[in-house]
Amino acid sequence: MTTAAHTSLAPFIKGLPKAELHVHHVGSASARIVSELASRHPGTVPSDLEELRAFYEFRDFAHFIEVYLAVVALIRTPEDIHYLTYEVAREMATEQSLRYAELTCTPYTSVRPDDPDLGMPIEAFTEAIESARREAERDFGLVLRWIYDIPGEFGVPSADATLGYALDHGPEGLVAFGLGGPEIGVPRPQFQSHFERARAAGLHSVPHAGETTGPQTVWDSLTLLRAERIGHGTSSAQDPRLLEHLAETGVPLEVCPSSNIATRAVATLEEHPIRAFRDAGVTVTVNSDDPPMFGTTLNREYEIAAALLGLDEAGVAELARAAVRASFAPDDVRRRVLGEIDAYVEGHAGRAAPGPSSGQ
Ligand SMILES: [Zn+2]
């Protein structure tokens, strides 16, 4: 994989208070977390950390799907959900300096209404993520909110079920309704009524679109699903009228550079359209998607974005502010995190300028 990243900014980025808007619950499970889950449920996945790290090493998209499904299969009980959520929050706060995150959860794959023997009741799922959310805020100072997403590959029945989880069992921290999974063969318009009902209940609309299909998917998400942010939106770069529309309406893109390379949505980082988005006046936020499974971290994604956009410390801080502004965080949390970013930048202002870029 290409390694264009602004490494001289790494220490600044590591400590910079941040918000993340596009990151998946199960996809955030690190090798450390999976090792514990594998020792609880021995059999399919090695619990030895070194062996597990080798299994986790990103090779290609097919292997990523294998890893992802193996981890999904290890999350069997409400205790597993709680452990995963709490430990993901710990790593977000302590390793990535996250103060706020909207974590995309796919309750359908834990409840498994298609095979209840393998699943858990939605009430138990909801209670597990909510208790972990409250404990993470208390213990790590990280404010978490949820996005419930439809796993597109399971079609309309999964959308019906996910809408029910959101409307009839919605946790206190639920702020938005999403749509993930493959785009090819999963047209967005079939979910229009689900998004209408979610929005009527006060949830924000944040579908994935334009990751592996063309700009029409992004248009459909804007006009039919009333998207307030677009997950990826990569192919928007092919349509100048769409870029203009995104810039005019201020609908942000949740850009995940390494993910786009891993899934081959973009061939190389140098060809990533993030600069075209920024130059067109589109609001760009930087995110990690499924970080350990794509061999990345949010800090690393900021380093990559800094290199691609030619940013200095002030520019990177502005990227962090853009994520806070594009979030659905409560007003007091927004103000607090923006204040922390300002204080951090001020604290750095008096220091020696960083040496010449070692990025390449
Ligand atoms: Zn995603």
Coordinates of C-alpha atoms and ligand atoms in Angstrom, one line a residue:
M1 CA 0.0 0.0 0.0
T2 CA 1.2 3.5 -0.7
T3 CA 2.4 5.3 2.4
A4 CA 2.0 9.0 1.6
A5 CA 1.6 10.6 5.0
H6 CA 2.8 13.7 6.7
T7 CA 4.9 12.1 9.4
S8 CA 6.4 15.3 10.8
L9 CA 2.9 16.3 12.0
A10 CA 2.4 13.0 13.7
P11 CA 3.0 14.1 17.3
F12 CA 0.7 17.2 16.8
I13 CA -2.0 15.0 15.3
K14 CA -1.7 12.3 18.0
G15 CA -2.5 14.8 20.8
L16 CA -5.0 16.9 18.9
P17 CA -8.5 16.5 20.4
K18 CA -10.7 15.0 17.7
A19 CA -14.2 13.9 16.7
E20 CA -14.9 11.0 14.4
L21 CA -18.0 10.5 12.4
H22 CA -17.5 7.4 10.2
V23 CA -16.2 4.4 12.2
H24 CA -17.8 1.0 12.6
H25 CA -18.5 -0.7 15.9
V26 CA -17.3 -4.2 15.0
G27 CA -14.8 -2.9 12.5
S28 CA -13.0 -1.0 15.3
A29 CA -12.2 -4.2 17.2
S30 CA -8.4 -4.3 17.6
A31 CA -6.3 -7.5 17.8
R32 CA -6.2 -7.0 21.6
I33 CA -9.9 -6.9 21.8
V34 CA -10.5 -9.8 19.5
S35 CA -7.9 -11.9 21.4
E36 CA -10.1 -11.6 24.5
L37 CA -13.2 -12.4 22.6
A38 CA -11.5 -15.4 21.0
S39 CA -10.4 -16.8 24.4
R40 CA -14.1 -16.5 25.5
H41 CA -15.3 -18.4 22.5
P42 CA -12.4 -20.8 21.4
G43 CA -12.4 -22.4 18.0
T44 CA -12.4 -20.3 14.9
V45 CA -10.0 -17.4 15.6
P46 CA -6.6 -17.6 17.3
S47 CA -6.6 -16.0 20.8
D48 CA -2.8 -15.7 20.8
L49 CA -2.1 -12.0 20.2
E50 CA 0.9 -12.5 17.9
E51 CA -1.0 -15.1 15.8
L52 CA -4.0 -12.9 15.8
R53 CA -2.0 -9.9 14.6
A54 CA -0.8 -12.0 11.6
F55 CA -4.4 -13.0 10.9
Y56 CA -5.4 -9.3 11.1
E57 CA -2.7 -8.1 8.7
F58 CA -4.5 -6.5 5.8
R59 CA -3.9 -8.5 2.6
D60 CA -6.8 -7.8 0.3
F61 CA -10.5 -7.1 0.4
A62 CA -11.5 -10.8 0.4
H63 CA -9.3 -11.4 3.4
F64 CA -10.8 -8.3 5.1
I65 CA -14.3 -9.7 4.7
E66 CA -13.1 -13.0 6.2
V67 CA -11.6 -11.2 9.2
Y68 CA -14.7 -9.1 9.6
L69 CA -17.1 -12.0 9.6
A70 CA -14.9 -14.0 12.0
V71 CA -15.0 -11.1 14.4
V72 CA -18.8 -10.8 14.0
A73 CA -19.1 -14.5 14.8
L74 CA -17.2 -13.9 18.1
I75 CA -19.6 -11.4 19.4
R76 CA -22.3 -13.7 20.8
T77 CA -23.5 -12.3 24.2
P78 CA -24.5 -9.0 25.6
E79 CA -21.2 -9.2 27.7
D80 CA -19.3 -9.4 24.4
I81 CA -21.0 -6.3 23.1
H82 CA -20.3 -4.4 26.3
Y83 CA -16.7 -5.5 26.3
L84 CA -16.2 -4.6 22.6
T85 CA -17.8 -1.2 23.0
Y86 CA -16.1 -0.2 26.2
E87 CA -12.6 -1.3 25.0
V88 CA -13.1 0.4 21.6
A89 CA -13.9 3.6 23.5
R90 CA -10.8 3.2 25.6
E91 CA -8.6 2.9 22.5
M92 CA -10.3 5.9 20.8
A93 CA -9.8 8.1 23.8
T94 CA -6.3 7.0 24.9
E95 CA -4.6 6.3 21.5
Q96 CA -6.5 8.7 19.1
S97 CA -7.3 11.6 21.5
L98 CA -11.0 11.3 20.5
R99 CA -13.4 13.3 22.6
Y100 CA -16.5 12.5 20.6
A101 CA -17.4 9.7 18.2
E102 CA -20.5 8.6 16.3
L103 CA -20.1 4.9 16.2
T104 CA -22.0 3.0 13.4
C105 CA -23.6 -0.1 14.9
T106 CA -25.3 -2.8 12.9
P107 CA -27.7 -4.3 15.4
Y108 CA -29.1 -6.7 12.8
T109 CA -26.0 -8.8 12.7
S110 CA -26.1 -9.2 16.5
V111 CA -29.9 -9.8 16.8
R112 CA -30.0 -12.1 13.9
P113 CA -33.8 -12.3 13.4
D114 CA -33.1 -14.7 10.5
D115 CA -31.6 -17.2 13.0
P116 CA -32.6 -16.3 16.6
D117 CA -30.5 -19.2 18.0
L118 CA -27.4 -17.3 17.0
G119 CA -28.6 -13.9 18.0
M120 CA -29.5 -11.9 21.2
P121 CA -32.6 -9.9 22.0
I122 CA -32.5 -6.3 20.8
E123 CA -33.2 -5.2 24.4
A124 CA -30.0 -6.9 25.6
F125 CA -28.0 -5.3 22.7
T126 CA -29.4 -1.9 23.5
E127 CA -28.6 -2.2 27.2
A128 CA -25.1 -3.4 26.5
I129 CA -24.1 -0.5 24.2
E130 CA -25.8 2.0 26.4
S131 CA -24.1 0.9 29.6
A132 CA -20.7 0.9 27.8
R133 CA -21.5 4.4 26.5
R134 CA -22.2 5.8 29.9
E135 CA -19.1 4.1 31.4
A136 CA -16.9 5.3 28.6
E137 CA -18.0 8.9 29.1
R138 CA -17.4 8.6 32.9
D139 CA -14.0 6.7 32.6
F140 CA -12.4 8.1 29.5
G141 CA -14.2 11.5 28.9
L142 CA -15.3 10.2 25.5
V143 CA -18.8 11.1 24.4
L144 CA -20.3 8.4 22.2
R145 CA -23.4 8.6 20.0
W146 CA -24.9 5.8 17.8
I147 CA -25.7 5.5 14.2
Y148 CA -27.8 2.4 13.4
D149 CA -27.1 1.2 9.9
I150 CA -29.0 -1.1 7.5
P151 CA -26.6 -3.8 6.3
G152 CA -27.5 -3.4 2.6
E153 CA -26.6 -6.9 1.6
F154 CA -29.5 -8.3 3.6
G155 CA -32.0 -6.2 1.7
V156 CA -35.3 -4.7 2.7
P157 CA -36.1 -7.2 5.5
S158 CA -32.9 -6.0 7.3
A159 CA -34.0 -2.4 6.8
D160 CA -37.4 -3.2 8.3
A161 CA -35.8 -4.8 11.3
T162 CA -33.2 -2.0 11.8
L163 CA -35.9 0.7 11.6
G164 CA -37.8 -1.2 14.3
Y165 CA -34.7 -1.4 16.5
A166 CA -34.3 2.4 16.0
L167 CA -37.9 3.4 16.5
D168 CA -39.2 0.9 19.1
H169 CA -35.9 0.2 21.0
G170 CA -33.8 3.3 20.2
P171 CA -31.1 3.8 22.8
E172 CA -30.7 7.3 24.3
G173 CA -27.5 7.8 22.4
L174 CA -29.0 7.1 19.0
V175 CA -28.7 10.2 16.7
A176 CA -28.7 8.9 13.1
F177 CA -29.8 6.3 10.6
G178 CA -27.4 4.8 8.1
L179 CA -27.0 2.4 5.2
G180 CA -23.8 0.3 4.7
G181 CA -22.7 -2.9 3.0
P182 CA -22.1 -3.2 -0.7
E183 CA -23.6 -0.6 -3.1
I184 CA -23.5 -2.7 -6.2
G185 CA -26.8 -4.5 -6.5
V186 CA -28.2 -2.5 -3.6
P187 CA -30.0 0.5 -5.0
R188 CA -30.6 3.3 -2.5
P189 CA -34.2 4.2 -3.6
Q190 CA -35.6 0.9 -2.0
F191 CA -34.8 2.3 1.4
Q192 CA -36.6 5.7 0.9
S193 CA -39.5 4.9 3.2
H194 CA -37.2 3.7 6.0
F195 CA -35.2 6.9 5.9
E196 CA -38.4 8.9 5.8
R197 CA -39.7 7.2 9.0
A198 CA -36.3 7.5 10.7
R199 CA -36.2 11.2 9.9
A200 CA -39.7 11.7 11.1
A201 CA -38.6 10.2 14.4
G202 CA -35.8 12.9 14.7
L203 CA -32.9 10.8 13.4
H204 CA -30.4 12.2 11.0
S205 CA -29.7 10.6 7.6
V206 CA -26.1 9.4 7.0
P207 CA -26.0 6.7 4.3
H208 CA -22.8 5.4 2.7
A209 CA -22.9 6.3 -1.0
G210 CA -20.5 6.7 -4.0
E211 CA -17.9 4.4 -2.4
T212 CA -18.0 1.7 -5.1
T213 CA -20.6 3.1 -7.4
G214 CA -20.9 6.3 -9.4
P215 CA -22.3 9.7 -8.5
Q216 CA -25.9 8.8 -9.2
T217 CA -25.8 6.9 -5.8
V218 CA -24.8 10.1 -4.1
W219 CA -27.6 12.0 -5.9
D220 CA -30.1 9.3 -4.8
S221 CA -29.0 9.5 -1.3
L222 CA -29.4 13.3 -1.3
T223 CA -32.7 13.5 -3.0
L224 CA -34.4 10.3 -1.8
L225 CA -32.8 9.5 1.5
R226 CA -32.3 13.2 2.4
A227 CA -28.7 12.6 3.4
E228 CA -27.2 15.2 5.8
R229 CA -23.7 13.7 5.4
I230 CA -22.4 11.2 2.9
G231 CA -20.4 8.2 3.9
H232 CA -17.3 8.3 1.5
G233 CA -19.0 10.0 -1.5
T234 CA -15.7 9.2 -3.4
S235 CA -17.2 9.1 -6.9
S236 CA -18.7 12.6 -6.4
A237 CA -15.5 13.8 -7.9
Q238 CA -16.6 12.5 -11.3
D239 CA -19.6 14.9 -11.4
P240 CA -18.8 18.7 -11.2
R241 CA -22.5 19.5 -10.8
L242 CA -22.6 17.2 -7.8
L243 CA -19.5 18.8 -6.2
E244 CA -21.1 22.2 -6.7
H245 CA -24.3 21.0 -5.1
L246 CA -22.4 19.5 -2.1
A247 CA -20.5 22.8 -1.7
E248 CA -23.7 24.9 -1.9
T249 CA -25.7 22.8 0.5
G250 CA -22.8 22.2 2.9
V251 CA -23.5 18.4 3.0
P252 CA -20.1 17.1 4.3
L253 CA -18.3 14.0 3.0
E254 CA -17.0 11.5 5.5
V255 CA -13.7 10.7 3.8
C256 CA -11.8 7.5 4.8
P257 CA -8.6 7.5 2.6
S258 CA -7.0 4.1 3.6
S259 CA -10.3 2.3 3.5
N260 CA -10.8 3.6 -0.1
I261 CA -7.4 2.0 -1.0
A262 CA -8.1 -1.2 0.8
T263 CA -11.5 -1.7 -0.9
R264 CA -9.9 -0.5 -4.2
A265 CA -12.5 2.3 -4.5
V266 CA -9.4 4.4 -5.3
A267 CA -6.2 2.9 -6.9
T268 CA -3.6 4.9 -5.0
L269 CA -3.6 7.6 -2.3
E270 CA -2.1 10.0 -4.8
E271 CA -5.2 9.6 -6.9
H272 CA -7.6 10.2 -3.9
P273 CA -10.1 13.0 -4.7
I274 CA -9.9 14.6 -1.3
R275 CA -8.1 17.6 -2.7
A276 CA -10.7 18.0 -5.5
F277 CA -13.4 18.0 -2.8
R278 CA -11.6 20.6 -0.8
D279 CA -10.9 22.8 -3.9
A280 CA -14.5 22.6 -4.9
G281 CA -15.5 24.0 -1.5
V282 CA -17.0 20.7 -0.2
T283 CA -16.8 20.1 3.5
V284 CA -14.4 17.3 4.1
T285 CA -14.1 15.3 7.3
V286 CA -11.5 12.6 7.9
N287 CA -12.4 9.2 9.3
S288 CA -11.0 5.7 9.7
D289 CA -14.0 3.4 8.8
D290 CA -12.7 0.0 10.1
P291 CA -9.2 1.1 11.3
P292 CA -7.5 -2.1 12.7
M293 CA -8.9 -4.2 9.8
F294 CA -7.5 -1.7 7.3
G295 CA -4.2 -1.5 9.1
T296 CA -4.7 2.2 10.1
T297 CA -5.7 4.6 12.8
L298 CA -7.6 7.9 12.8
N299 CA -4.2 9.6 13.6
R300 CA -2.8 8.0 10.5
E301 CA -5.7 9.1 8.4
Y302 CA -5.1 12.7 9.5
E303 CA -1.4 12.3 8.5
I304 CA -2.4 11.1 5.1
A305 CA -5.0 13.9 4.7
A306 CA -2.4 16.4 5.7
A307 CA 0.0 15.2 3.1
L308 CA -2.7 15.1 0.3
L309 CA -4.1 18.5 1.2
G310 CA -0.7 20.1 2.0
L311 CA -1.7 21.1 5.5
D312 CA 0.3 22.5 8.3
E313 CA -0.7 22.3 12.0
A314 CA -3.3 25.1 11.6
G315 CA -4.8 23.3 8.6
V316 CA -5.0 20.0 10.5
A317 CA -6.7 21.7 13.5
E318 CA -9.2 23.1 11.0
L319 CA -9.9 19.5 9.8
A320 CA -10.6 18.5 13.4
R321 CA -12.9 21.4 13.8
A322 CA -14.8 20.5 10.6
A323 CA -15.6 17.1 12.1
V324 CA -17.0 18.6 15.3
R325 CA -19.1 21.1 13.3
A326 CA -20.4 18.3 11.0
S327 CA -21.3 16.1 14.0
F328 CA -24.7 15.6 15.7
A329 CA -23.1 16.3 19.1
P330 CA -25.1 18.2 21.7
D331 CA -24.2 21.9 21.7
D332 CA -22.3 21.8 25.0
V333 CA -20.1 18.9 23.7
R334 CA -19.4 20.8 20.5
R335 CA -18.4 23.9 22.3
R336 CA -16.3 22.0 24.7
V337 CA -14.4 20.0 22.0
L338 CA -13.9 23.1 19.8
G339 CA -12.6 24.9 22.9
E340 CA -10.2 22.0 23.6
I341 CA -8.9 22.2 20.0
D342 CA -8.3 25.9 20.3
A343 CA -6.5 25.5 23.6
Y344 CA -4.3 22.7 22.2
V345 CA -3.4 24.8 19.1
E346 CA -2.5 27.8 21.4
G347 CA -0.4 25.5 23.6
H348 CA 1.6 24.5 20.5
A349 CA 2.0 28.0 19.0
G350 CA 5.0 28.9 21.1
R351 CA 6.9 25.8 20.3
A352 CA 9.7 25.4 17.8
A353 CA 8.5 24.9 14.2
P354 CA 8.6 21.3 13.1
G355 CA 11.6 20.2 11.0
P356 CA 11.4 19.6 7.2
S357 CA 8.7 17.1 6.2
S358 CA 9.9 13.6 6.2
G359 CA 6.7 12.5 4.5
Q360 CA 6.9 11.0 1.0
Ligands
ZN1 ZN -18.2 2.6 6.5

